Short mmCIF file of C-alpha atoms and ligand atoms in Angstrom, two decimals:
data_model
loop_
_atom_site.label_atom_id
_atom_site.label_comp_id
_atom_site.label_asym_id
_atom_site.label_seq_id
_atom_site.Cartn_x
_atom_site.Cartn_y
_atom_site.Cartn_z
CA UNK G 1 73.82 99.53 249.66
CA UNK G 2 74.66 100.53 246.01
CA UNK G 3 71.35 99.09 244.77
CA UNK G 4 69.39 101.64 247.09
CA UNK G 5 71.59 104.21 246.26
CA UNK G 6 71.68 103.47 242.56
CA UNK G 7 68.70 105.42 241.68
CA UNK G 8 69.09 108.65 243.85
CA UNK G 9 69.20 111.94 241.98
CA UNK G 10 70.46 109.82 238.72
CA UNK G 11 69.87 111.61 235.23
CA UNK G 12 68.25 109.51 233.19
CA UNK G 13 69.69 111.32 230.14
CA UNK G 14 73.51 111.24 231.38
CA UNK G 15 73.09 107.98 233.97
CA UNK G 16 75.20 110.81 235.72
CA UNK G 17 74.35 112.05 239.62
CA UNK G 18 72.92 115.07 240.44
CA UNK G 19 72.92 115.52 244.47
CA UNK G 20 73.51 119.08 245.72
CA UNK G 21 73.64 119.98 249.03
CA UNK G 22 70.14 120.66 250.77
CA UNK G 23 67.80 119.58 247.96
CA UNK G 24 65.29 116.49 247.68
CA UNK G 25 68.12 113.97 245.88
CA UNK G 26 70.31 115.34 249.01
CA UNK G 27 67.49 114.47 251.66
CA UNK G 28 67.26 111.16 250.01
CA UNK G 29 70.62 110.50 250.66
CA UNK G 30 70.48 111.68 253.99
CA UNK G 31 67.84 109.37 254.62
CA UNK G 32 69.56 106.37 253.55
CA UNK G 33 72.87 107.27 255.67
CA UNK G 34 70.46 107.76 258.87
CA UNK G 35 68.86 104.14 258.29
CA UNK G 36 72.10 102.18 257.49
CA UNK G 37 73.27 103.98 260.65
CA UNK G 38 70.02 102.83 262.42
CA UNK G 39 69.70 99.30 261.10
CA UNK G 40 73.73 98.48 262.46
CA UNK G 41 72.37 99.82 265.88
CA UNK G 42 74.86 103.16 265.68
CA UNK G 43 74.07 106.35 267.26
CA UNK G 44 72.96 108.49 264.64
CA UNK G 45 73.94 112.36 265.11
CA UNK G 46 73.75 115.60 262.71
CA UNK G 47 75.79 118.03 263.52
CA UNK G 48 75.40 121.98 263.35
CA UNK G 49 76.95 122.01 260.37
CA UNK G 50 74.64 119.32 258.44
CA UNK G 51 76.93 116.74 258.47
CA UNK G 52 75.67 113.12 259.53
CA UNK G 53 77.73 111.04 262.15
CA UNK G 54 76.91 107.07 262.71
CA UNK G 55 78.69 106.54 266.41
CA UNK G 56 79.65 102.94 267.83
CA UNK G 57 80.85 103.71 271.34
CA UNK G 58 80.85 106.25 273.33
CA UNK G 59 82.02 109.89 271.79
CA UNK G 60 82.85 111.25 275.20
CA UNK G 61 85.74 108.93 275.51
CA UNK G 62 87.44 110.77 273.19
CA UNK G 63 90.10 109.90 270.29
CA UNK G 64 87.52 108.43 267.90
CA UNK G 65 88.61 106.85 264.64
CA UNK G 66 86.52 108.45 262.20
CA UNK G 67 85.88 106.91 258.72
CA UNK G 68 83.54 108.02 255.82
CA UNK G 69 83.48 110.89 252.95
CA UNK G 70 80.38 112.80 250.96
CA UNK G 71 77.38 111.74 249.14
CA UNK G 72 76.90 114.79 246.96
CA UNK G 73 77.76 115.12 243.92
CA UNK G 74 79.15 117.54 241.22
CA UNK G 75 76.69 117.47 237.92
CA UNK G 76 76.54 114.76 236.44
CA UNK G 77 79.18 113.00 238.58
CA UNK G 78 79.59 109.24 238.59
CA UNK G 79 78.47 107.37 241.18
CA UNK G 80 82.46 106.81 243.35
CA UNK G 81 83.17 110.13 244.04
CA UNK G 82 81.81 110.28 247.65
CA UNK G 83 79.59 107.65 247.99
CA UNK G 84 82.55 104.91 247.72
CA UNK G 85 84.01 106.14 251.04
CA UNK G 86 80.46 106.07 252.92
CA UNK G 87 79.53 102.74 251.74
CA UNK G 88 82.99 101.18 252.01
CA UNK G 89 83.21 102.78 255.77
CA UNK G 90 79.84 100.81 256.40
CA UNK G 91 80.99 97.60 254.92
CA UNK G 92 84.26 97.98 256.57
CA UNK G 93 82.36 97.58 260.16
CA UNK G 94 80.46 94.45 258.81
CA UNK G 95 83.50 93.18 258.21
CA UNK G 96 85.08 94.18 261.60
CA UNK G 97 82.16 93.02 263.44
CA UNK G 98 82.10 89.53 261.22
CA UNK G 99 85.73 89.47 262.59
CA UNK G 100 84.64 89.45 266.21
CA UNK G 101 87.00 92.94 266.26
CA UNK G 102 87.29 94.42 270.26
CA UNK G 103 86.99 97.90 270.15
CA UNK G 104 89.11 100.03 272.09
CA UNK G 105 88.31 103.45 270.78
CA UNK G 106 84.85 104.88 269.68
CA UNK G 107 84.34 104.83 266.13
CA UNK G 108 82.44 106.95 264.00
CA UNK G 109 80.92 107.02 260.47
CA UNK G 110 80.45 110.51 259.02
CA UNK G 111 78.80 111.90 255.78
CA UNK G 112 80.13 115.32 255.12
CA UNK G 113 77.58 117.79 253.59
CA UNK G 114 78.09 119.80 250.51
CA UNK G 115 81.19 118.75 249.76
CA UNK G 116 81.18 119.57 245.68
CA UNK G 117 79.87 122.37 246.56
CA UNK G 118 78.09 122.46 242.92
CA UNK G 119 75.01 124.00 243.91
CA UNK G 120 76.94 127.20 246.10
CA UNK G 121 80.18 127.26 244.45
CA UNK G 122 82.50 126.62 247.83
CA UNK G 123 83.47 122.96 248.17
CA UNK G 124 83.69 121.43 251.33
CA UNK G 125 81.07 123.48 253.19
CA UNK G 126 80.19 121.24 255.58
CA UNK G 127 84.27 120.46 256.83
CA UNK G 128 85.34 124.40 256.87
CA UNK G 129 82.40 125.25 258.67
CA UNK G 130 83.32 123.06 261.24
CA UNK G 131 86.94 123.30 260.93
CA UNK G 132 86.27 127.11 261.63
CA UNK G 133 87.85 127.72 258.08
CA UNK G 134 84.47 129.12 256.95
CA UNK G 135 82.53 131.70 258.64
CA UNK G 136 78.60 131.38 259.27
CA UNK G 137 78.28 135.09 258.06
CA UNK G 138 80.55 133.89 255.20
CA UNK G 139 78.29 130.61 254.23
CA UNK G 140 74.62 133.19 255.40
CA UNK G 141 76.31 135.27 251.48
CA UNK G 142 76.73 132.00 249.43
CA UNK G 143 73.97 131.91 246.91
CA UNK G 144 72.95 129.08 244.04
CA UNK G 145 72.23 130.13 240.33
CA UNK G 146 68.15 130.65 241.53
CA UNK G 147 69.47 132.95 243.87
CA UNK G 148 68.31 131.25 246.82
CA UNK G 149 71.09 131.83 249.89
CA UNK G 150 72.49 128.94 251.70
CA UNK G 151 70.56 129.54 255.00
CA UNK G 152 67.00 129.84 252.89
CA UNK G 153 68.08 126.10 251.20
CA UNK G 154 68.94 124.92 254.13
CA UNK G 155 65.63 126.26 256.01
CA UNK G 156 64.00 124.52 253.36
CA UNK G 157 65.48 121.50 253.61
CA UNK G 158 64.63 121.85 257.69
CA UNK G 159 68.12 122.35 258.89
CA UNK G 160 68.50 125.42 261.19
CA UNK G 161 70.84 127.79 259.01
CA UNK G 162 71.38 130.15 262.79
CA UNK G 163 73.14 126.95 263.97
CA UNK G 164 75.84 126.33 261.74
CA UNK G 165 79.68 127.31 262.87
CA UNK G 166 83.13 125.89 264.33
CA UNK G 167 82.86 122.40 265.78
CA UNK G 168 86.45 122.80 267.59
CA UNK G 169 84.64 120.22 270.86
CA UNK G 170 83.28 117.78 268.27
CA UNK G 171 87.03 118.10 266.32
CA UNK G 172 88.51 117.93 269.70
CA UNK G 173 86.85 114.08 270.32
CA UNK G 174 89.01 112.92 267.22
CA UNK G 175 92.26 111.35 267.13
CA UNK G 176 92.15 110.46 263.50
CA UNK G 177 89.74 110.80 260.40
CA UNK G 178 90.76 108.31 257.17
CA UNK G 179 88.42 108.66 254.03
CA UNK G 180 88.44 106.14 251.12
CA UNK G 181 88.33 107.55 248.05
CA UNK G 182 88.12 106.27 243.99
CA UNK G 183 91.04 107.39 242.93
CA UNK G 184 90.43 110.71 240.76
CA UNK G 185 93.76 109.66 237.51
CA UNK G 186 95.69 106.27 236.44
CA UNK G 187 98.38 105.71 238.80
CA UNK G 188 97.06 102.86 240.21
CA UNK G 189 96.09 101.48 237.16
CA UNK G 190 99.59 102.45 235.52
CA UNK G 191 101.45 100.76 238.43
CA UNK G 192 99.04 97.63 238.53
CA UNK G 193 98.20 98.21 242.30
CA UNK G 194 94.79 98.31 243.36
CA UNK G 195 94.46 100.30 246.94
CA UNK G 196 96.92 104.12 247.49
CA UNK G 197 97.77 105.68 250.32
CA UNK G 198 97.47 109.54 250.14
CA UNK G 199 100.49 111.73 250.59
CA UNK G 200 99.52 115.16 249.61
CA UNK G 201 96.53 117.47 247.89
CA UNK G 202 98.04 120.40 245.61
CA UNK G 203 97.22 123.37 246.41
CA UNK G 204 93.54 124.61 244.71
CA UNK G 205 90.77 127.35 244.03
CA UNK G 206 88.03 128.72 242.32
CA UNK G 207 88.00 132.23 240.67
CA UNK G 208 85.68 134.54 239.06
CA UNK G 209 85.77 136.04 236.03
CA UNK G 210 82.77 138.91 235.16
CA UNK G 211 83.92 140.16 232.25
CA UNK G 212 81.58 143.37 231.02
CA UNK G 213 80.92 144.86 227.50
CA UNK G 214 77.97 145.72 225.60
CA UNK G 215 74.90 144.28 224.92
CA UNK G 216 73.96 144.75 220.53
CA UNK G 217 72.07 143.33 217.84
CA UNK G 218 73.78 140.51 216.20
CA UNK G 219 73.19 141.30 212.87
CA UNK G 220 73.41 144.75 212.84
CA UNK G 221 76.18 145.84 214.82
CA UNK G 222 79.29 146.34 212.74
CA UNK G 223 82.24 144.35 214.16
CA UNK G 224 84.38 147.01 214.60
CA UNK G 225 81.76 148.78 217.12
CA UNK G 226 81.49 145.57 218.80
CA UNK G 227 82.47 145.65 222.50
CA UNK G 228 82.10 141.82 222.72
CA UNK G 229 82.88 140.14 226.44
CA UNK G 230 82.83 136.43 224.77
CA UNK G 231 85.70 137.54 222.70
CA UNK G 232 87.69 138.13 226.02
CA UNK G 233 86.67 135.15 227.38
CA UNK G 234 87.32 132.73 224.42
CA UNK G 235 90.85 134.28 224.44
CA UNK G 236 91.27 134.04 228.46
CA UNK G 237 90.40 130.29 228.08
CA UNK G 238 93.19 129.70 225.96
CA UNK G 239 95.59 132.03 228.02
CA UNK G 240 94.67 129.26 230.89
CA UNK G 241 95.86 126.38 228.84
CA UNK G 242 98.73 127.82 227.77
CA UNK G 243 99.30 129.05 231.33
CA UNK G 244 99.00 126.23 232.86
CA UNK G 245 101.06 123.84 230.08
CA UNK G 246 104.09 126.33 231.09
CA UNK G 247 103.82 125.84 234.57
CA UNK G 248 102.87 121.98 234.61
CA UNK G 249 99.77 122.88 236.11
CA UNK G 250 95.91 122.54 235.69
CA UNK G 251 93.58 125.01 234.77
CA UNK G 252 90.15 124.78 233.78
CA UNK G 253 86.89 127.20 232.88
CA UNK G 254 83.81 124.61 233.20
CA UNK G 255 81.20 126.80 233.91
CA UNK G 256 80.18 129.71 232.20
CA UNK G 257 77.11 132.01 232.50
CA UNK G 258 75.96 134.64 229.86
CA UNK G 259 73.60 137.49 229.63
CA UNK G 260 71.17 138.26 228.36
CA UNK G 261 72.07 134.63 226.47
CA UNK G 262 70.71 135.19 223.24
CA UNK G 263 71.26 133.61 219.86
CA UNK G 264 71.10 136.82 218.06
CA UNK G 265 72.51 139.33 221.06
CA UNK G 266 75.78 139.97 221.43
CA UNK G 267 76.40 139.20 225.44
CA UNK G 268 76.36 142.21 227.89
CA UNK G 269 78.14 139.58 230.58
CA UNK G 270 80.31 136.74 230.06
CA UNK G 271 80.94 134.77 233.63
CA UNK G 272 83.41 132.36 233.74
CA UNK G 273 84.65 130.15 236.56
CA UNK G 274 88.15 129.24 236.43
CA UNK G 275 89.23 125.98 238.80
CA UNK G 276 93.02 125.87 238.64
CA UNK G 277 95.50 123.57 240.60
CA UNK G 278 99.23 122.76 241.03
CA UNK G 279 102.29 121.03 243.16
CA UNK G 280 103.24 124.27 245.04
CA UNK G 281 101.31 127.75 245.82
CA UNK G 282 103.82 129.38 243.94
CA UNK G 283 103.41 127.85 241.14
CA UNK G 284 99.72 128.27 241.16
CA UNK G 285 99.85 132.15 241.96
CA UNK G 286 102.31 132.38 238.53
CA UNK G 287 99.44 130.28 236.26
CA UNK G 288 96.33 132.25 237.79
CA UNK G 289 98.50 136.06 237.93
CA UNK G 290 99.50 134.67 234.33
CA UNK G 291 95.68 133.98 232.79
CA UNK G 292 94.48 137.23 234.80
CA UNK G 293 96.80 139.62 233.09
CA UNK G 294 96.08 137.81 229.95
CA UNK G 295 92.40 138.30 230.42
CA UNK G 296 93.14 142.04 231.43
CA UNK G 297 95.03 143.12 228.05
CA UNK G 298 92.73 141.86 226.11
CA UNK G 299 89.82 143.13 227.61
CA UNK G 300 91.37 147.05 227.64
CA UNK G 301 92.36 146.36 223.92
CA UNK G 302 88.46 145.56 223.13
CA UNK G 303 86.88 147.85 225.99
CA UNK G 304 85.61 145.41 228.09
CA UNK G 305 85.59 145.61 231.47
CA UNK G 306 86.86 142.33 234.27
CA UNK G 307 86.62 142.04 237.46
CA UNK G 308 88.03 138.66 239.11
CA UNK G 309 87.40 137.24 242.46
CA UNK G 310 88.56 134.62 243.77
CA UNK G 311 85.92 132.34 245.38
CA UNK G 312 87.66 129.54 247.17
CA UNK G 313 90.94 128.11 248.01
CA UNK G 314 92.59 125.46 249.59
CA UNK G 315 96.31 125.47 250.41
CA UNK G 316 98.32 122.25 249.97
CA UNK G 317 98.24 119.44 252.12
CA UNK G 318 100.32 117.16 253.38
CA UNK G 319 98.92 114.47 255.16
CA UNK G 320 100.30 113.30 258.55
CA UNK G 321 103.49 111.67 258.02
CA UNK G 322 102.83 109.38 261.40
CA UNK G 323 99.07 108.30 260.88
CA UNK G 324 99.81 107.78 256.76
CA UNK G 325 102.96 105.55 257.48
CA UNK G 326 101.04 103.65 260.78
CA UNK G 327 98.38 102.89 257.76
CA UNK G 328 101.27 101.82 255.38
CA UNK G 329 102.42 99.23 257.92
CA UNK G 330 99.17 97.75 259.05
CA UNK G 331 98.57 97.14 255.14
CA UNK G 332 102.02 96.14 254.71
CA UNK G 333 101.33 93.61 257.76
CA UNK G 334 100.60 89.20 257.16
CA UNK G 335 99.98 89.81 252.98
CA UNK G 336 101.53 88.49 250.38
CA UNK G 337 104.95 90.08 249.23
CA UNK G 338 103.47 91.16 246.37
CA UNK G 339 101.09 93.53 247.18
CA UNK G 340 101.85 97.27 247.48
CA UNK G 341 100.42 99.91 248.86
CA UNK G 342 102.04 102.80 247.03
CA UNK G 343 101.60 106.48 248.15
CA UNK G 344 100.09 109.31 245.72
CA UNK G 345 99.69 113.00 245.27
CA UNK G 346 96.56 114.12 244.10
CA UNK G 347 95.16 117.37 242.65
CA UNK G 348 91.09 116.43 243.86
CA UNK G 349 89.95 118.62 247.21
CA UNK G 350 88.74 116.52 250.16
CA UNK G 351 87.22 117.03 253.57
CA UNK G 352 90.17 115.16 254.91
CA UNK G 353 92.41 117.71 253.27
CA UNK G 354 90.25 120.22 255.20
CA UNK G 355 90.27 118.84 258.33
CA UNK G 356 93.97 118.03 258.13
CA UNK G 357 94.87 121.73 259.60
CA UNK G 358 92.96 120.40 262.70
CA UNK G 359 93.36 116.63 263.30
CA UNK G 360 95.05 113.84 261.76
CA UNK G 361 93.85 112.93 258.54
CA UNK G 362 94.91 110.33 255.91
CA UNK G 363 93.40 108.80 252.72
CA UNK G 364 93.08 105.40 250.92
CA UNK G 365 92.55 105.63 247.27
CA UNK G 366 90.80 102.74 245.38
CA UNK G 367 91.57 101.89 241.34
CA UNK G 368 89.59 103.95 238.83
CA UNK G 369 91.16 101.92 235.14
CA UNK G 370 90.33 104.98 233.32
CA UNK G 371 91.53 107.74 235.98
CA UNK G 372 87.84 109.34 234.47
CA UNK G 373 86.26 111.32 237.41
CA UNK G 374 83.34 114.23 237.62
CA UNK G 375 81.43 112.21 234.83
CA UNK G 376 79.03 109.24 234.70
CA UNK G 377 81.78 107.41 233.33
CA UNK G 378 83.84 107.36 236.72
CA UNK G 379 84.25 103.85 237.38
CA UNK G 380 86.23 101.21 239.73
CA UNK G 381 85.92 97.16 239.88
CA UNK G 382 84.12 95.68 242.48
CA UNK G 383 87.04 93.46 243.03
CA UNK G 384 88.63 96.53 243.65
CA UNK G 385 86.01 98.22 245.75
CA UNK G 386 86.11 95.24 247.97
CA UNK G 387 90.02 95.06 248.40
CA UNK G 388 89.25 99.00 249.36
CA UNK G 389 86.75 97.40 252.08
CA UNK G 390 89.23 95.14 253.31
CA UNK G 391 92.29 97.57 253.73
CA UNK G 392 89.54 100.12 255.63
CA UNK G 393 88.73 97.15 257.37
CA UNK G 394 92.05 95.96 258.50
CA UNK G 395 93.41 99.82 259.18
CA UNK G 396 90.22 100.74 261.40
CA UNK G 397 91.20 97.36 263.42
CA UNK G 398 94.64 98.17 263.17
CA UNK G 399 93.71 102.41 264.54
CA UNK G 400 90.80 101.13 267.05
CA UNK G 401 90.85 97.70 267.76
CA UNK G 402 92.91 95.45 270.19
O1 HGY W 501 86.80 119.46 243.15
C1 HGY W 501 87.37 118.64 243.86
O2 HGY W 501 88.57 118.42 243.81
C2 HGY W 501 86.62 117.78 244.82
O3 HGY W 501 86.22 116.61 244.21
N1 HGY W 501 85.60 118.44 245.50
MN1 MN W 502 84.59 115.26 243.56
MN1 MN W 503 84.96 113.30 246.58
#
C-alpha cells in the first residue's frame, strides 16, 4: 500500500506531499482508497460530503465500528499524517480476517476529505460538514489562493457541490469511530512506548490578519512617510511568541501573503494567518486577545490599518472516557507486563475530535522519534507502524468481533 501511495502528489524538490482536497494528487488518492476497498470485496460508498467509506457488513444494522483518517495533506507534509490511519485501518482487517475474526457489528473504513484544509483554509471540511458543524452556504464562500470557490473545485473534480450538508442518519449508524494517528511530538519516544491512547485535543483556530498601509517606492520614499504594513506584521509575529511563551501556549504565523509583492515596493497588504493553540479556551482567548491588541497599537502608532477574523476553531476535546478506557483494557489484555499503553494530550486537530460532539470517538497514536510533523521529515518505524496495526487490529476485534 505505501509503495502505490509513495509517489502521489510527492515534490520532487522537498520529497514532501502535496494533496489538497479536490485536485488531481487528491483524485489519485481517491482512486487508490476505492480499489483497496474493491480488491478486499468492501462496499465502497462516497458520501455527500466527499468522504470515502469501505463497508464490511451491512450499514443498516447499525452501531458500526468505524476506523480510518485523511489522505490529504498540508504542503509539503510527510507522508504519516493521514495516510498512516487509512493504511493501518486496511491492514488491520487483513489481519482480522487472517485471524478468522467473527464479526458481530458492521465495520467501516472511511477516508475523510479535506481534512488539512491547506488548499481552503478550514480543516476538517469533510467531518463538520457532516457533523452539521459547517454549513453548505458556509463551505459554497470558502475560496483557495486562485480564487476558485469550494463548490467550482469540487465541480471540477466531479463531485456535486449542491449535495454536500449534515450526515446526522449516516452519524446515527455509528457506535464508535477510532483513528490511528503518527503521533504529532516526543512523548512516546520520551517514555519509550511505542502505541498512545488519546485523551484530549486543546482547544484550536485559525485567524486573519489584513493589515493595510500604503503602497511606495522603495527607494524613494523617506522612512518617516512610510506607512509600512510589514512593519506591523514583523512586530505582531513577535507579540505571538511572546504571547504565547506567557501563557504556555502555541502560536504560529506560517502563511503570509503580500501585495503588490515587490522587491522594490513597499507592501500595500500584509496577510498573515495566525494558527494558535492551548490546554484550556481561556487560556487561548488571553494569547490571541493578547497578540491582537499588540498588533492594534502598533498599527495606530504607524497608520496602518487591521482587520482580524477569525477563520476556524475547534473547542477542546475530550475523548470518551468509556470507549478510550474499553480500548486501554483490550490493549492492556494477554501482553506482556511490560508494555504500556499510556494516554496523551495533543495540540493536532482531527476528524475524530470533530466528530466527538456527535459519536464516540477515540484515538491511537503511533511513535514519531523526532515528534517532527507537517514536513517531509515526519517519520515513524515500521516496527512501529506495525505494532500500530496490531493494537487497531486487536481493538476493532475487541469493539466488533465475538
Ligand atoms: O492542523 C492540525 O492540527 C491538523 O493536522 N489538521
Ligand atoms: Mn495534519
Ligand atoms: Mn492528520
Amino acid at each position: 500500500m505505501w509503495q502505490d501511495l509513495k509517489p502521489i502528489g510527492r515534490n520532487p524538490e522537498s520529497g514532501g506531499y502535496r494533496r489538497y482536497a479536490w485536485t488531481g494528487a487528491d483524485a489519485e488518492c481517491r482512486a487508490w482508497f476505492e480499489a483497496q476497498a474493491r480488491s478486499r470485496g468492501l462496499t465502497y460508498e462516497l458520501d455527500r460530503n466527499g468522504n470515502q467509506w469501505a463497508w464490511l457488513g451491512d450499514p443498516a444494522q447499525g452501531n458500526a465500528v468505524v476506523t480510518g483518517s485523511h489522505l490529504d495533506s498540508v504542503p509539503d507534509g510527510g507522508p504519516f499524517d493521514g495516510p498512516l490511519g487509512v493504511v493501518s485501518a486496511f491492514a488491520a482487517l487483513d489481519e482480522l480476517r487472517r485471524r478468522g475474526a467473527e464479526f458481530t457489528r458492521p465495520l467501516a473504513i472511511v477516508n475523510f476529505g479535506d481534512e488539512e484544509g491547506a488548499r481552503f483554509g478550514l480543516a476538517c471540511v469533510g467531518s463538520r460538514l457532516t457533523a452539521g458543524q459547517l454549513t453548505p452556504e458556509q463551505a459554497h464562500r470558502l475560496r483557495d489562493a486562485d480564487g476558485i470557490t469550494l463548490p467550482q473545485a469540487m465541480e471540477r473534480a466531479g463531485h456535486d457541490p449542491e449535495a454536500i450538508g449534515p450526515d446526522p442518519d449516516r452519524l446515527a449508524r455509528i457506535g464508535a469511530f477510532v483513528e490511528l494517528h503518527v503521533e504529532q511530538g516526543r512523548a512516546l519516544d520520551l517514555s519509550g512506548d511505542r502505541i498512545g491512547i488519546a485523551s484530549a485535543i486543546w482547544p484550536h483556530g485559525r485567524w486573519r490578519f489584513d493589515f493595510r498601509g500604503e503602497a511606495n517606492h522603495a527607494g524613494t520614499t523617506r522612512l518617516v512617510d512610510r506607512r509600512d504594513p510589514m512593519l506591523s506584521y514583523a512586530e505582531t509575529v513577535l507579540a505571538a511568541r511572546r504571547e504565547a511563551e506567557l501563557a504556555g501556549a502555541v502560536a504560529t504565523f506560517g502563511k503570509i501573503s503580500v501585495e503588490p509583492n515587490g522587491v522594490n515596493a513597499i507592501p500595500s497588504l500584509v496577510r498573515g494567518w495566525l494558527d494558535s493553540r492551548a490546554a484550556d479556551q481561556a487560556t487561548l482567548d488571553t494569547v490571541v486577545e493578547g497578540i491582537e491588541k499588540a498588533a492594534r497599537e502598533y498599527g495606530d502608532r504607524h497608520g496602518i490599518e487591521l482587520d482580524v477574523v477569525r477563520e476556524s476553531f475547534t473547542p477542546v476535546v475530550e475523548f470518551e472516557h468509556a470507549l478510550r478506557d474499553e480500548m486501554a483494557r483490550i490493549l492492556g489484555e494477554g501482553r506482556d507486563t511490560d508494555i504500556r499503553v499510556p494516554v496523551l494530550g495533543t495540540g493536532a486537530g482531527h476528524d475524530a475530535g470533530i466528530l466527538s460532539g456527535s459519536i464516540p470517538t477515540a484515538m491511537l497514536f503511533v511513535r514519531n522519534p523526532t515528534g517532527v510533523s507537517h514536513s517531509p521529515a515526519e517519520y515513524a518505524s515500521e516496527d512501529d507502524c506495525l505494532a500500530g496495526v496490531t493494537a487497531l487490529a486487536d481493538v476493532l476485534e475487541g469493539l466488533a468481533c465475538k
